[in-house]
XYZ file of C-alpha atoms in Angstrom:
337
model
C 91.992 180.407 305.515
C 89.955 177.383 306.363
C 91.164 174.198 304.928
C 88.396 172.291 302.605
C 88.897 168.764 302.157
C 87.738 167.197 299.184
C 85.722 163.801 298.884
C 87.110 160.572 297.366
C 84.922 161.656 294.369
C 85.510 165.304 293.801
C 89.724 163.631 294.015
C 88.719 161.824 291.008
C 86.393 163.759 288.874
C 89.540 166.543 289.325
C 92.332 164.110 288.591
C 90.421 163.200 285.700
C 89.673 166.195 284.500
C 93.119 167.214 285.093
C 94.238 164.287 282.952
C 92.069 165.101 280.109
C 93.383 168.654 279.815
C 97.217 167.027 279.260
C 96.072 164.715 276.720
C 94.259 167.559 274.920
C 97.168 169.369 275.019
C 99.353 166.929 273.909
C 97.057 165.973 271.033
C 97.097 169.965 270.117
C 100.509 169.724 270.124
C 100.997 167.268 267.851
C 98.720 168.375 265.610
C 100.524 171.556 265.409
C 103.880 169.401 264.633
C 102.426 168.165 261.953
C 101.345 171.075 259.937
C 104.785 172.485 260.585
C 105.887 169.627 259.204
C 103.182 169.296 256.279
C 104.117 172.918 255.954
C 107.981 172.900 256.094
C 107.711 170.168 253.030
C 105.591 172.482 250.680
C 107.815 175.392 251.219
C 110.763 173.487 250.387
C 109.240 171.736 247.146
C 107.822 175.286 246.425
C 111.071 176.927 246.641
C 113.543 174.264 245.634
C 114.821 174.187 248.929
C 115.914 171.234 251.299
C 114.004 170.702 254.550
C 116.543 171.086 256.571
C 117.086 174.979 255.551
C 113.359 175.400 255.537
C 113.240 174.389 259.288
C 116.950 175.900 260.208
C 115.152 179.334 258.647
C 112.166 178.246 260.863
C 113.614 178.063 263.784
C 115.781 181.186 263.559
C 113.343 183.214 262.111
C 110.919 181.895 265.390
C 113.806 183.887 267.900
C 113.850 186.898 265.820
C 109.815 187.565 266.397
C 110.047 186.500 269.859
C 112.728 189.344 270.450
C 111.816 191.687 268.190
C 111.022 195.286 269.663
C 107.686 196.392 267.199
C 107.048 199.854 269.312
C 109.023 203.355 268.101
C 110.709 204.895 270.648
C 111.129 208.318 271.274
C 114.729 208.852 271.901
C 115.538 206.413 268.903
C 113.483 208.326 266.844
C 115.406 211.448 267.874
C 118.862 209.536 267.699
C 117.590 208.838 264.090
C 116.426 212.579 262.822
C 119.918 213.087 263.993
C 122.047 210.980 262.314
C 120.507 211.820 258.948
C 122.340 215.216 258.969
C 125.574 214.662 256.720
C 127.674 216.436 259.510
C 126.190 213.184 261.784
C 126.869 210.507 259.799
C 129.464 208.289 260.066
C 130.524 209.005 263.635
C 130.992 205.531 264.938
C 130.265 204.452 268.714
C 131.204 208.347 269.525
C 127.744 209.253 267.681
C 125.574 208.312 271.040
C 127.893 210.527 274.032
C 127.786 213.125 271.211
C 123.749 213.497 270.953
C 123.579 213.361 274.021
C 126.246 216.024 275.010
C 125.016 218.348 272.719
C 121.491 218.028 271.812
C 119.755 217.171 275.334
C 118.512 220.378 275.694
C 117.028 220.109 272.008
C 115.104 216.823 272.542
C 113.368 218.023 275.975
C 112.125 221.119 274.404
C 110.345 219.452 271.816
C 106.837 219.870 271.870
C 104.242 217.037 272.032
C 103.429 217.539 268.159
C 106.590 217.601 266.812
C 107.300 214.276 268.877
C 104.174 212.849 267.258
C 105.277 213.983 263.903
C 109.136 212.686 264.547
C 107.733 209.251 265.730
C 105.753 208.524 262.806
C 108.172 209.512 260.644
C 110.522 207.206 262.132
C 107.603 204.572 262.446
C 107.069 204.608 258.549
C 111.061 204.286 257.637
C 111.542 201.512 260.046
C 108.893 199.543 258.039
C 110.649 199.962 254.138
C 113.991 199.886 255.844
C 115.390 196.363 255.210
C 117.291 194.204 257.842
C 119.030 190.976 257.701
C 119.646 188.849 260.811
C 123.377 186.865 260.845
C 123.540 183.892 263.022
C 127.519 183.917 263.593
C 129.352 180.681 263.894
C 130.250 181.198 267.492
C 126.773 181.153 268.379
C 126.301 178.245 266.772
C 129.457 176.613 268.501
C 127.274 177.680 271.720
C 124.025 176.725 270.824
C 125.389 172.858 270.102
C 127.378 172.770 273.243
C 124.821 173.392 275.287
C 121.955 171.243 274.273
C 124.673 168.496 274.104
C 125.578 169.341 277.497
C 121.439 169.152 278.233
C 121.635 166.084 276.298
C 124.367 164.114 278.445
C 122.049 165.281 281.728
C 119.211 164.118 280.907
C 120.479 160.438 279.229
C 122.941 160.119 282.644
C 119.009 160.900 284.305
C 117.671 158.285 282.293
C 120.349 155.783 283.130
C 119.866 156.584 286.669
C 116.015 155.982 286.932
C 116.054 152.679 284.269
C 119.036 151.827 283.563
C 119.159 152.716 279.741
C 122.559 152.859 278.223
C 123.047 154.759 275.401
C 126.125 155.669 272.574
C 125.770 159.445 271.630
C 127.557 160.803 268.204
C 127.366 164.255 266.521
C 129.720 165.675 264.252
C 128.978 168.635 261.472
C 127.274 167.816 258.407
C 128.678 171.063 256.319
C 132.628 172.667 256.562
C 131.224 176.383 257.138
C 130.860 174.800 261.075
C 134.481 174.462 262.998
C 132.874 171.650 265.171
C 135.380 168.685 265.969
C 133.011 165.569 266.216
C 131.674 165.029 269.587
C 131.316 160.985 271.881
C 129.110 160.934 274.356
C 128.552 157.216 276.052
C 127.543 156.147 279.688
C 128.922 154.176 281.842
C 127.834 151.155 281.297
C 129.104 151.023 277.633
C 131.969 153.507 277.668
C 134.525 150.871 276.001
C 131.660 148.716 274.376
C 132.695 150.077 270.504
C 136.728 149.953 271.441
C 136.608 146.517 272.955
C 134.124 144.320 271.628
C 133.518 146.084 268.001
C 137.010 146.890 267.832
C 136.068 150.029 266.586
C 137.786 153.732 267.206
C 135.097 156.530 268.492
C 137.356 158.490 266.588
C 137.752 157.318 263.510
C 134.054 156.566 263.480
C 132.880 160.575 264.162
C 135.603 161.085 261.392
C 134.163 159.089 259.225
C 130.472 160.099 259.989
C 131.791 163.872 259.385
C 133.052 163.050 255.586
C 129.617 161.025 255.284
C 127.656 164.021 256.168
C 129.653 166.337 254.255
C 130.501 164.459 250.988
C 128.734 161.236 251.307
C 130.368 157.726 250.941
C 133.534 158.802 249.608
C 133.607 161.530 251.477
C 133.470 159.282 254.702
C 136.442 157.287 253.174
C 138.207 160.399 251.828
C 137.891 162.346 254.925
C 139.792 159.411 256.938
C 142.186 158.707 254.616
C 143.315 162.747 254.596
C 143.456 162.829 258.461
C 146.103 159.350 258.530
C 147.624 160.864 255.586
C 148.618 164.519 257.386
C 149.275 162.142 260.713
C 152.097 160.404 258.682
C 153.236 163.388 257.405
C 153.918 165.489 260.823
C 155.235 162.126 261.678
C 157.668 162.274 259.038
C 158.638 165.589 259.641
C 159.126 165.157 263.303
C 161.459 162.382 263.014
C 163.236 164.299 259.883
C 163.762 167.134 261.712
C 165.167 165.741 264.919
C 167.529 163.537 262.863
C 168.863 166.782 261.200
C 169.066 168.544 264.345
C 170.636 165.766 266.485
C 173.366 165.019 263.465
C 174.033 168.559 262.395
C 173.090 167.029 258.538
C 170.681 169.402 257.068
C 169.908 166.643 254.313
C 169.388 163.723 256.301
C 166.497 161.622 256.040
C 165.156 158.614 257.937
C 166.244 155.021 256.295
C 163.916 152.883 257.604
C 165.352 150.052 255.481
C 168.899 150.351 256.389
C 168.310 152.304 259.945
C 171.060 150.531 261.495
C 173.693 150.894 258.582
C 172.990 154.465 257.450
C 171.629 156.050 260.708
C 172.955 154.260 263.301
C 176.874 153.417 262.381
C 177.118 156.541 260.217
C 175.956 159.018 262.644
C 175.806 157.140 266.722
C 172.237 157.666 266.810
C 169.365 156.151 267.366
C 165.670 155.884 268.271
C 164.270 155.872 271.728
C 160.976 155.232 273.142
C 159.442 153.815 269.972
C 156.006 152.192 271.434
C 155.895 148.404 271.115
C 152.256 148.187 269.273
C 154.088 150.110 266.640
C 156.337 148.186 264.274
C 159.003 149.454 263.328
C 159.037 150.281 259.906
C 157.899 152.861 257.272
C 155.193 154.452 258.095
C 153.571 154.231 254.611
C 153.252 150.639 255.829
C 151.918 150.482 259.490
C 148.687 150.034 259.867
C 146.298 153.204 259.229
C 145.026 153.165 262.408
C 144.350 157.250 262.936
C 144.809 156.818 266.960
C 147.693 155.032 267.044
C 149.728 157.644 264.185
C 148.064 160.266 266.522
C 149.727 158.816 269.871
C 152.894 158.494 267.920
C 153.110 162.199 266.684
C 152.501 162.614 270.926
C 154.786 160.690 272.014
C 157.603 162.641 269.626
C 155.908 165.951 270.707
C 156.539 165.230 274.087
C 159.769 163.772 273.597
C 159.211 160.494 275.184
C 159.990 159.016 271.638
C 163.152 160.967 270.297
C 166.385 160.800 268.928
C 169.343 159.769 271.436
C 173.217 160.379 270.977
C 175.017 157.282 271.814
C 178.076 156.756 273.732
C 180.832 154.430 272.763
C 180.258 152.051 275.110
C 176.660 152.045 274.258
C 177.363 151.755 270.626
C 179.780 149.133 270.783
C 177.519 147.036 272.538
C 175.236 147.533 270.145
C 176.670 145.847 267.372
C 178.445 142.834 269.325
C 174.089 142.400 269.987
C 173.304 143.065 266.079
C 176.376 140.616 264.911
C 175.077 138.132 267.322
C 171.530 137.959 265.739
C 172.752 137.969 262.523
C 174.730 134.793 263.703
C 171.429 133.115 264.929
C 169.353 134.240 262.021
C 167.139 136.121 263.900
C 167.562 138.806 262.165
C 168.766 139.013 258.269
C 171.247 141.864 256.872
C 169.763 143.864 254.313
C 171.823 145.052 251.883
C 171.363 147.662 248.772
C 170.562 146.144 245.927
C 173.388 146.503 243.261
């Protein structure tokens, strides 16, 4: 095939024409945008619906047309004659191996009008038979997980070609969704909200999930739950390794008089405690949700536990307790009387 090249001219006028063609189609587009918007908002006010259902039913009800299969087929029709007979009914996955086992011969000897009649009588009870379409919640799960993950590509894309940074949050904005919030940031501001706004990605999505849920006091109520069961498993981790280590199913953790009741009563004591964690009731540390949820780790993993102490070790505690007690470093508190 002989090659034709075009003048500097006929480059342009094509180009151009080329170019007019996209912006027609983009101006189509939009146009059609718009009455789906203009239309989405006079369903909803016409049904006493929100928007967002109107376009969630949109959108799913857009996939079911697309895959919808409008043409009778033969065999189904068949399938269906069958399973109206009582002895048919109610067979479970068996029902399909069992037409075809023992009514093969029956379906190829049919003749070409009683196919024609069978088909349209399966044709007019497949239009008054009424279906429902369930979106499950796994396929939800799915469907979020992987536009996020088409997300993330194409904003690490965008930082690659400009430069654009960019903080991503989503979290679920009703409880029927099991979806733990999700932080997406790139490089270039990947400890921008923890260091300079001194702010938790966390706690934030946490808070953004009881906003979208409950609104302000969700946001506030949904945090203050989370810390809350945090300083409870807390509680009962340290509770149940005192009991364990002690063999004193009624012991409890004196945070007050740790040294007096826990320590010198029993020979025990807590290692491993992190340092950015005072040491006190829990009730009273700061509500910091990552640092309880390092804590409860750290006891999970028993690099914070209970330890039995020796004598030696013991001793040598309390010559070091009696000597800050001399210096007034520390002050002996006793039960009030």
């Amino acid at each position: 095939r002989p090659k034709v090249t075009m003048s500097k001219e006929a480059r342009a006028t094509l180009t151009a024409g080329r170019r007019a063609k996209s912006r027609q189609f983009k101006v189509a587009l939009d146009e059609a945008w718009n009455q789906l918007g203009d239309a989405t908002k006079t369903i909803a006010s016409a049904h006493h619906k929100s928007i967002r259902h109107v376009q969630n039913e949109l959108y799913i009800g857009h996939g079911i047309l697309r895959s919808r299969c409008t043409k009778p087929n033969m065999w189904n029709a068949f399938c269906w004659k069958k399973n109206q007979d009582s002895e048919n009914r109610n067979q479970g996955r068996d029902t399909l191996k069992q037409l075809v086992r023992e009514h093969k011969d029956e379906y190829s000897a049919l003749s070409k009008e009683e196919r024609e009649v069978l088909l349209k009588e399966y044709a007019d009870w497949t239009k008054m038979k009424t279906t429902g379409t369930r979106t499950s919640t796994k396929s939800k799960i799915i469907d979020i997980t992987q536009t996020l993950k088409a997300v993330e590509n194409e904003l690490n894309s965008l930082r690659c070609r400009t430069g654009a940074e960019t903080i991503l949050y989503t979290t679920r904005g009703s409880t029927n969704l099991p979806l733990r919030g999700v932080t997406f940031t790139t490089e270039g501001v990947e400890h921008f909200m923890h260091s300079v706004m001194s702010i938790d990605n966390q706690d934030l999505v946490s808070k953004m999930e009881g906003f979208a849920i409950q609104g302000i006091k969700g946001a506030a109520k949904n945090h203050q739950d989370r810390v809350s069961d945090a300083r409870s498993a807390i509680h009962e981790i340290i509770n149940s390794g005192l009991r364990k280590i002690t063999g004193d199913p009624r012991v409890n953790m004196q945070w007050t008089h740790y040294f007096r009741n826990i320590i010198q009563r029993y020979q025990v004591m807590i290692v491993g405690w992190p340092d950015n964690i005072s040491f006190v009731n829990l009730s009273k540390v700061s509500s910091a949700l990552p640092e309880l949820e390092r804590l409860f780790d750290l006891w999970d993993t028993r690099i914070t536990c209970w330890k039995t102490l020796t004598d030696e070790e013991f001793t040598k505690m309390c010559q070091e307790r009696n000597e800050k007690l001399k210096s007034g470093e520390i002050e002996d508190i006793r039960r009030r009387t």
